[in-house]
């Protein structure tokens, strides 16, 4: 099972059922900010919704199709990072992530994405990692840019959010590039 220590105070751990309440609380606390960029937020109205998400993530991990981890700062859940469905035929995966509003601007997500990218490309033997962000979500876009991902293009009206459709910037990193940058 994936587990990774980022520093003395920050750790990535697989999501488990016992994390549902904490995850729901940070989702609820950050709801107004998250809703602007994530289409699922309004569908999470109670702890049971979060529990169902975690159960799905655990099944996906058991089926070797991807996994989700909590980002823990001094034993407090700060957010999540996930491998969306792994495409084993093409040896590629995309990363999704979000943070509680109380933990933004500290470099946590950049460190978590670095660890997930390294895990995918160097330990799992995947060839490609992709990150998609709404083009206007500059804070999210800064993460793959900091890590040296290549902006490969923009997908128009890729996602429907409460305020309407948004375009996605598509960033990619391939194994040979990551090896050169390590």
Coordinates of C-alpha atoms in Angstrom, one line a residue:
X1 CA 0.0 0.0 0.0
X2 CA 1.3 3.5 -0.8
X3 CA 2.5 5.6 2.1
X4 CA 5.0 8.4 1.8
X5 CA 6.6 10.8 4.3
X6 CA 7.2 14.2 2.7
X7 CA 8.9 15.7 5.7
X8 CA 8.9 15.6 9.5
X9 CA 5.4 16.9 9.6
X10 CA 3.7 15.8 6.4
X11 CA 2.7 12.3 5.2
X12 CA 0.6 10.8 2.4
X13 CA -1.5 7.8 3.5
X14 CA -4.1 5.8 1.7
X15 CA -7.7 6.9 2.5
X16 CA -9.6 4.7 4.8
X17 CA -13.2 4.6 6.0
X18 CA -12.2 6.1 9.4
X19 CA -11.1 9.3 7.5
X20 CA -14.6 10.0 6.2
X21 CA -15.7 12.4 8.9
X22 CA -12.4 14.5 8.7
X23 CA -12.6 14.5 4.9
X24 CA -16.2 15.6 4.9
X25 CA -15.4 18.4 7.4
X26 CA -12.6 19.8 5.4
X27 CA -14.7 19.6 2.2
X28 CA -17.6 21.4 3.9
X29 CA -15.3 24.0 5.4
X30 CA -13.7 24.7 2.0
X31 CA -16.9 24.2 0.0
X32 CA -17.2 27.8 -1.4
X33 CA -13.6 27.7 -2.7
X34 CA -13.7 24.1 -4.0
X35 CA -17.1 24.5 -5.8
X36 CA -15.5 27.0 -8.2
X37 CA -13.2 24.3 -9.6
X38 CA -14.6 20.8 -8.7
X39 CA -17.9 19.5 -10.0
X40 CA -18.5 17.0 -7.3
X41 CA -18.5 19.3 -4.3
X42 CA -22.3 20.1 -4.3
X43 CA -23.0 16.4 -4.4
X44 CA -21.2 15.9 -1.0
X45 CA -23.8 16.9 1.5
X46 CA -23.2 14.4 4.4
X47 CA -20.5 12.2 5.8
X48 CA -22.0 9.2 4.0
X49 CA -21.3 10.7 0.6
X50 CA -17.6 11.0 1.6
X51 CA -17.7 7.4 3.0
X52 CA -19.0 6.2 -0.4
X53 CA -16.2 8.0 -2.2
X54 CA -13.6 6.4 0.1
X55 CA -15.1 3.0 -0.4
X56 CA -14.9 3.5 -4.2
X57 CA -11.3 4.6 -3.9
X58 CA -10.4 1.6 -1.8
X59 CA -12.0 -0.8 -4.4
X60 CA -10.2 1.0 -7.2
X61 CA -6.9 0.5 -5.3
X62 CA -7.7 -3.2 -4.6
X63 CA -8.4 -3.7 -8.3
X64 CA -5.0 -2.0 -9.2
X65 CA -6.8 0.7 -11.0
X66 CA -5.5 3.7 -9.1
X67 CA -5.5 5.0 -5.5
X68 CA -6.2 8.0 -3.3
X69 CA -4.2 9.3 -0.4
X70 CA -4.9 11.8 2.3
X71 CA -2.3 14.5 2.9
X72 CA -1.7 14.6 6.7
X73 CA 0.0 17.6 8.3
X74 CA 0.9 17.0 12.0
X75 CA -1.8 14.2 12.0
X76 CA -4.5 16.6 10.6
X77 CA -6.1 15.8 7.2
X78 CA -5.3 18.7 4.9
X79 CA -6.6 17.4 1.5
X80 CA -6.3 14.5 -0.9
X81 CA -4.4 13.5 -4.0
X82 CA -5.5 10.7 -6.3
X83 CA -4.4 8.6 -9.3
X84 CA -7.5 8.6 -11.5
X85 CA -8.1 5.3 -13.4
X86 CA -4.7 3.9 -14.5
X87 CA -4.5 3.1 -18.2
X88 CA -2.3 0.0 -18.0
X89 CA -2.3 -0.6 -21.7
X90 CA -0.8 2.8 -22.4
X91 CA 1.0 3.0 -19.0
X92 CA -0.5 6.4 -18.1
X93 CA -2.4 8.0 -15.3
X94 CA -3.8 11.4 -14.4
X95 CA -3.5 13.1 -11.0
X96 CA -6.3 14.9 -9.2
X97 CA -6.0 16.9 -6.0
X98 CA -7.5 19.4 -3.6
X99 CA -6.6 21.1 -0.3
X100 CA -8.5 22.5 2.7
X101 CA -8.4 26.3 2.5
X102 CA -6.4 26.3 5.7
X103 CA -3.5 24.6 4.1
X104 CA -3.0 26.3 0.8
X105 CA 0.1 28.3 -0.1
X106 CA 2.5 26.1 1.9
X107 CA 3.9 24.0 -1.0
X108 CA 2.0 20.9 0.3
X109 CA 0.4 20.0 -3.0
X110 CA 3.5 20.5 -5.1
X111 CA 5.4 18.1 -2.8
X112 CA 2.5 15.6 -2.9
X113 CA 2.3 15.8 -6.7
X114 CA 6.1 15.4 -6.9
X115 CA 5.8 12.2 -4.8
X116 CA 2.9 10.8 -6.8
X117 CA 4.6 11.6 -10.1
X118 CA 7.8 9.9 -9.0
X119 CA 5.9 6.9 -7.7
X120 CA 4.0 6.5 -11.0
X121 CA 7.0 6.9 -13.3
X122 CA 9.8 5.4 -11.3
X123 CA 8.2 2.7 -9.1
X124 CA 5.1 1.7 -11.0
X125 CA 6.8 1.9 -14.4
X126 CA 4.2 4.1 -16.0
X127 CA 5.3 6.2 -19.0
X128 CA 3.0 9.2 -18.6
X129 CA 1.4 11.3 -15.9
X130 CA -1.1 14.0 -16.8
X131 CA -2.6 16.8 -14.8
X132 CA -5.6 18.8 -16.0
X133 CA -6.7 22.1 -14.5
X134 CA -9.2 24.7 -15.4
X135 CA -7.4 27.4 -17.4
X136 CA -8.4 30.1 -15.0
X137 CA -7.3 28.1 -11.9
X138 CA -3.9 29.7 -11.7
X139 CA -2.9 28.2 -8.3
X140 CA -3.6 24.7 -9.5
X141 CA -1.8 25.2 -12.8
X142 CA 1.2 26.5 -11.0
X143 CA 1.8 23.0 -9.5
X144 CA 2.6 21.1 -12.7
X145 CA 4.4 24.1 -14.0
X146 CA 6.7 24.1 -10.9
X147 CA 7.3 20.4 -11.4
X148 CA 8.4 20.9 -15.1
X149 CA 5.3 19.3 -16.7
X150 CA 4.8 20.4 -20.3
X151 CA 1.6 22.3 -21.2
X152 CA 0.4 20.1 -24.1
X153 CA -2.8 22.1 -25.0
X154 CA -6.2 23.3 -23.9
X155 CA -9.4 21.3 -24.1
X156 CA -12.3 23.6 -24.7
X157 CA -15.4 23.3 -22.4
X158 CA -14.0 20.2 -20.9
X159 CA -15.9 20.3 -17.6
X160 CA -19.2 21.6 -16.4
X161 CA -19.1 23.5 -13.1
X162 CA -21.8 25.4 -11.4
X163 CA -20.8 28.6 -13.2
X164 CA -20.8 26.9 -16.6
X165 CA -18.3 25.1 -18.8
X166 CA -14.5 25.6 -18.3
X167 CA -11.6 24.9 -20.5
X168 CA -8.8 22.6 -19.2
X169 CA -5.1 23.1 -19.6
X170 CA -3.5 19.7 -20.1
X171 CA -0.1 19.1 -18.6
X172 CA 2.0 16.0 -19.2
X173 CA 5.2 14.4 -17.9
X174 CA 6.8 11.4 -19.5
X175 CA 9.2 9.0 -17.8
X176 CA 12.3 9.9 -19.9
X177 CA 11.8 13.6 -19.0
X178 CA 11.3 12.9 -15.3
X179 CA 14.4 10.8 -15.2
X180 CA 16.5 13.7 -16.7
X181 CA 15.0 16.2 -14.2
X182 CA 15.5 14.0 -11.0

